[in-house]
mmCIF file of C-alpha atoms in Angstrom:
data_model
loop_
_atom_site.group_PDB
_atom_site.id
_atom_site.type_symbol
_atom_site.label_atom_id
_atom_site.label_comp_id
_atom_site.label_asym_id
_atom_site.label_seq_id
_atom_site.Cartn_x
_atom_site.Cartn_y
_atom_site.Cartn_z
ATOM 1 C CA UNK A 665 -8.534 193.237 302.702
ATOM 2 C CA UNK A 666 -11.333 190.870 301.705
ATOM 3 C CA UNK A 667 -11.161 187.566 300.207
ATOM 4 C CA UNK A 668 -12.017 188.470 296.834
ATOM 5 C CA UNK A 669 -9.263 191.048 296.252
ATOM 6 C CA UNK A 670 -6.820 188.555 297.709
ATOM 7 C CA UNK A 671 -8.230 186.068 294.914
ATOM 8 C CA UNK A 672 -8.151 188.935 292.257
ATOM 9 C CA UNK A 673 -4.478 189.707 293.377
ATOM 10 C CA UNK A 674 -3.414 186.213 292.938
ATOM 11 C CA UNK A 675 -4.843 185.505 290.105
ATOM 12 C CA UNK A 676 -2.963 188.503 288.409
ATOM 13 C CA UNK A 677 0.015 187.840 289.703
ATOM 14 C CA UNK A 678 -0.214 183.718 288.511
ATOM 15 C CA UNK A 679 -0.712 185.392 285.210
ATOM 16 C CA UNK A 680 2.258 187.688 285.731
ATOM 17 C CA UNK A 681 4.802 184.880 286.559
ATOM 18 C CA UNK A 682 3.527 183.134 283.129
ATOM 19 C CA UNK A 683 3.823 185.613 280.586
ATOM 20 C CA UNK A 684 7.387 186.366 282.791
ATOM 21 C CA UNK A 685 8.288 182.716 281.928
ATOM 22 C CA UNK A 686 6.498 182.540 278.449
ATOM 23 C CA UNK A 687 8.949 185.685 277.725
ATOM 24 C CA UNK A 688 12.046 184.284 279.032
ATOM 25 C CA UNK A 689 11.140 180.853 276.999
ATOM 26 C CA UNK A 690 10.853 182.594 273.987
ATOM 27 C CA UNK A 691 14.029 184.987 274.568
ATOM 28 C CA UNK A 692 16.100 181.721 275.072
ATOM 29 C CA UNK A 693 14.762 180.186 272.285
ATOM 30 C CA UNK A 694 15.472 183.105 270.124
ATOM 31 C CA UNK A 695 19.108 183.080 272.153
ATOM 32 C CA UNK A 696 19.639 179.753 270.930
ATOM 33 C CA UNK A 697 18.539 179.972 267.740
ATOM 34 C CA UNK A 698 20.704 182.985 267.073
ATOM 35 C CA UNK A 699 23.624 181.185 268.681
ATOM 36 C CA UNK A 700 23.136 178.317 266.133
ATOM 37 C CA UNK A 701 23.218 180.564 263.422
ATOM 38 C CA UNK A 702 26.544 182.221 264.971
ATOM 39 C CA UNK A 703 28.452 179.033 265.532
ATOM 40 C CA UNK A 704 27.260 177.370 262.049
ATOM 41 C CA UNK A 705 27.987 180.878 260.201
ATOM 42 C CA UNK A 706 31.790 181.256 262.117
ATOM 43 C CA UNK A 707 32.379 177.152 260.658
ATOM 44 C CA UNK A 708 31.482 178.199 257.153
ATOM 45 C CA UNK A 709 33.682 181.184 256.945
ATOM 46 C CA UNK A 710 36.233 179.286 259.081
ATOM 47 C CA UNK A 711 36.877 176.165 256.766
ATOM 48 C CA UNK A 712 36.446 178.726 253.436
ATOM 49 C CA UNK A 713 39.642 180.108 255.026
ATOM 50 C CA UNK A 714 41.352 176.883 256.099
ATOM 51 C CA UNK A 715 40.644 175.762 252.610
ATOM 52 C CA UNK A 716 41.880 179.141 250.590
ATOM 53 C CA UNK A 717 45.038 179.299 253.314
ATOM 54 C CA UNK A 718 46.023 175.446 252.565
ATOM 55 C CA UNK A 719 45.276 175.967 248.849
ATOM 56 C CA UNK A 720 42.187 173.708 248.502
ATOM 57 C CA UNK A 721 39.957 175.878 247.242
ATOM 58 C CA UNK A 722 38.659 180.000 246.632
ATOM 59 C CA UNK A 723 37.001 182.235 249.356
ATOM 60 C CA UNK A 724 35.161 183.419 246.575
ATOM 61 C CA UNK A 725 33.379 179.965 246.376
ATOM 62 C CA UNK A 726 31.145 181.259 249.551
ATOM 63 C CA UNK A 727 30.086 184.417 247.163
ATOM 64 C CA UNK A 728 26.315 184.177 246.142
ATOM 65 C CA UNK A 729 25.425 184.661 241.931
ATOM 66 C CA UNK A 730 23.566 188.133 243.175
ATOM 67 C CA UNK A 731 25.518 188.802 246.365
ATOM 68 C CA UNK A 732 26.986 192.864 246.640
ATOM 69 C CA UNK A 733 30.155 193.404 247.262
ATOM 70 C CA UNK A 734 30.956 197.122 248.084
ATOM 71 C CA UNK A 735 34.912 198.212 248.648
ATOM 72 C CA UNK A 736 35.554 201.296 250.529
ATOM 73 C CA UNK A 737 37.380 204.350 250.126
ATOM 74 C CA UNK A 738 37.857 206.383 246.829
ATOM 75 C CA UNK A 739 40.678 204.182 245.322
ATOM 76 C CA UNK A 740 40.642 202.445 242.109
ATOM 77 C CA UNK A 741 38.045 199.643 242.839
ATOM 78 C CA UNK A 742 36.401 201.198 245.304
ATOM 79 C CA UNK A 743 32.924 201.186 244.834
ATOM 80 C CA UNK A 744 29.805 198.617 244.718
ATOM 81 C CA UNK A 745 29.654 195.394 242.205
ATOM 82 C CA UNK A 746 26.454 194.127 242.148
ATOM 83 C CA UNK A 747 26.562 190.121 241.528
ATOM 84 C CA UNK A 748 29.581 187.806 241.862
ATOM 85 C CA UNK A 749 30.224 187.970 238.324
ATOM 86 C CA UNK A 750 30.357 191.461 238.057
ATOM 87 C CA UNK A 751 32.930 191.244 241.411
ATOM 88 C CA UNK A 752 35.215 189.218 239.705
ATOM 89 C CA UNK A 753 35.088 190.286 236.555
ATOM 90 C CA UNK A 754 35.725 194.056 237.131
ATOM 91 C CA UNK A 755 37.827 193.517 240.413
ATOM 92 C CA UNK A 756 39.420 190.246 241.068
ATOM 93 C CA UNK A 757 40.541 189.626 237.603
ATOM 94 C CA UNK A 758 42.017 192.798 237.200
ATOM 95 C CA UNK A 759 44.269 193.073 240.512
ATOM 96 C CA UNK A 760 45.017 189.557 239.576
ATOM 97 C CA UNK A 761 46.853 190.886 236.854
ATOM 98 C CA UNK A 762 49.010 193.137 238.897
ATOM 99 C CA UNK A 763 50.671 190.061 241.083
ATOM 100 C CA UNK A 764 52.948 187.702 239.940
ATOM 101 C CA UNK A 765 52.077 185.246 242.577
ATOM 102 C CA UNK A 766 49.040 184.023 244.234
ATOM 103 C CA UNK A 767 47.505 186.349 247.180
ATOM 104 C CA UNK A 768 48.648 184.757 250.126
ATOM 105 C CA UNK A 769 46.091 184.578 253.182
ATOM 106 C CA UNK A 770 46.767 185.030 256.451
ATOM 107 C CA UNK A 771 44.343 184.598 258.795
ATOM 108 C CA UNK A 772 44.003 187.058 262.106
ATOM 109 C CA UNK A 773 40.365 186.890 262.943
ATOM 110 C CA UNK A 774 37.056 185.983 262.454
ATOM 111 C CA UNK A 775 33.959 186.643 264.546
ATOM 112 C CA UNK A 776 30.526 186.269 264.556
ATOM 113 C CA UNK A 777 26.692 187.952 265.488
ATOM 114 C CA UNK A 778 23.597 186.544 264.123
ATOM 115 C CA UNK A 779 24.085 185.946 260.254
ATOM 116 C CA UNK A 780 27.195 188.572 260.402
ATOM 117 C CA UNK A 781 31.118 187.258 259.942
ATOM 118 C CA UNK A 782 33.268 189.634 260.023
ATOM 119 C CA UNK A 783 36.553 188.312 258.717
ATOM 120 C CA UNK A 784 40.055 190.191 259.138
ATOM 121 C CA UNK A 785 43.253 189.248 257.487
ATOM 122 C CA UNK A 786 46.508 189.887 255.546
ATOM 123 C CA UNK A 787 47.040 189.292 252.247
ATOM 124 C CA UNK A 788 50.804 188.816 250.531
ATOM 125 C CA UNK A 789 51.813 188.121 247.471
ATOM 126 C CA UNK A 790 54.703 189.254 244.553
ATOM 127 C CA UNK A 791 53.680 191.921 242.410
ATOM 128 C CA UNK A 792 54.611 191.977 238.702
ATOM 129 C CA UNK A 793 56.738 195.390 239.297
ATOM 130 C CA UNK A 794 59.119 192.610 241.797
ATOM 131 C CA UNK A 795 57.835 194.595 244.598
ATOM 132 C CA UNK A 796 55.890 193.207 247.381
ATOM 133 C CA UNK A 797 52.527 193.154 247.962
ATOM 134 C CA UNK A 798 51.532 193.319 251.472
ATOM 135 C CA UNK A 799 47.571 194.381 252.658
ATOM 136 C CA UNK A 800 45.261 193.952 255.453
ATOM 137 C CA UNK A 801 41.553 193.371 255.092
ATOM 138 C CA UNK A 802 38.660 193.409 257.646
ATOM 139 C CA UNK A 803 35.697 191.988 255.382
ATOM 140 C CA UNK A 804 32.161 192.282 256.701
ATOM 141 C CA UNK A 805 30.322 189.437 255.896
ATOM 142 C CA UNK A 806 26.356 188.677 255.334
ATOM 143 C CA UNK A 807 25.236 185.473 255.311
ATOM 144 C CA UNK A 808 21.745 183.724 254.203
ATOM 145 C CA UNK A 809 20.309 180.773 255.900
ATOM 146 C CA UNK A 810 22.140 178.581 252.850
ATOM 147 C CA UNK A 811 25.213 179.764 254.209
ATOM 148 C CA UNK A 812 26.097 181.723 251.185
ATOM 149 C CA UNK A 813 27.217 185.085 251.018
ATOM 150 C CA UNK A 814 25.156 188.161 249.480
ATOM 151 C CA UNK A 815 26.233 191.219 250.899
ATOM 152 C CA UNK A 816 30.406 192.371 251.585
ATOM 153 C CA UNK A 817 31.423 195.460 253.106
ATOM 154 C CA UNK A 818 35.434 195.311 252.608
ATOM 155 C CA UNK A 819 37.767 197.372 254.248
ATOM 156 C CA UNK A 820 41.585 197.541 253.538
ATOM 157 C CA UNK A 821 43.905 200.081 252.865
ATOM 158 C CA UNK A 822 42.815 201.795 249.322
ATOM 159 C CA UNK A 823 46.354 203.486 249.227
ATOM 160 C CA UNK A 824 48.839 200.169 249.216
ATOM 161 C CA UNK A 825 46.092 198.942 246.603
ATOM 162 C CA UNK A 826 46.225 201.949 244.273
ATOM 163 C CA UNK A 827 50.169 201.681 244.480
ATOM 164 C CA UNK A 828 49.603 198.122 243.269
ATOM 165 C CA UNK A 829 47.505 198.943 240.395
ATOM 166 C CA UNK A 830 49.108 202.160 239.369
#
């Protein structure tokens, strides 16, 4: 092989190693950055909970003014309310109405991916009927950088809710 396609070689493969490195710079960058955004994300919804569980304050305080909130299933309340006003004027409220004590929280987990919480617990509380109201939720969670929320998928199960409100 002559000297000049040993050079060539070299050069191409100096230029390999750099846009190897360059890439794994930028992937560990964008690992910590996301990571960042996981851990601050998980501490937001975290102390919201902490605070609703030990009665210092709403979960609802995290909700966005134009944040969606969709419930699923094909119960009463199912369905999408677009803006937090809307949520807890045509959802919150109402239920509300149906339980004679506050909606206890119980916490069972909360995890996080990127600007995604999703948030699972059990709610209890006394409905007006005397019966008890027992649920659990798994709430999907969007976050923006402000550490608000604007966009809910919440599951739970539709049935124990439509006995509730029946």
């Amino acid at each position: 092989m002559n000297i000049k396609a040993i050079v060539i070689i070299m050069v191409l493969a100096l230029f390999s190693c750099k846009e190897r490195r360059t890439n794994t710079i930028e992937k560990t960058n964008k690992n910590t950055v996301t990571e960042n955004m996981e851990s601050k994300n998980h501490s937001i919804v975290q102390k919201a909970v902490e605070d609703w569980i030990s009665g210092k304050g709403s979960f609802f305080d995290l909700l966005d003014e134009d944040m969606i909130w969709r419930v699923t299933g094909n119960a009463p309340y199912s369905g999408i309310y677009k803006g937090k006003k809307e949520f807890m004027d045509k959802a919150v409220i109402p239920i509300n109405e149906f339980l004679s004590t506050a909606l206890e929280p119980e916490l069972i987990d909360i995890n996080a991916s990127e600007d995604i919480v999703w948030f699972q617990w059990k709610g209890r509380a006394k409905a007006v009927d005397g019966n008890d109201y027992i649920n659990e939720y798994a709430w999907k969670l969007k976050l923006n950088d402000d550490g608000k929320i604007v966009k809910v998928d919440a599951f739970l199960d539709t049935y124990t809710l439509a006995k509730l409100v029946e």
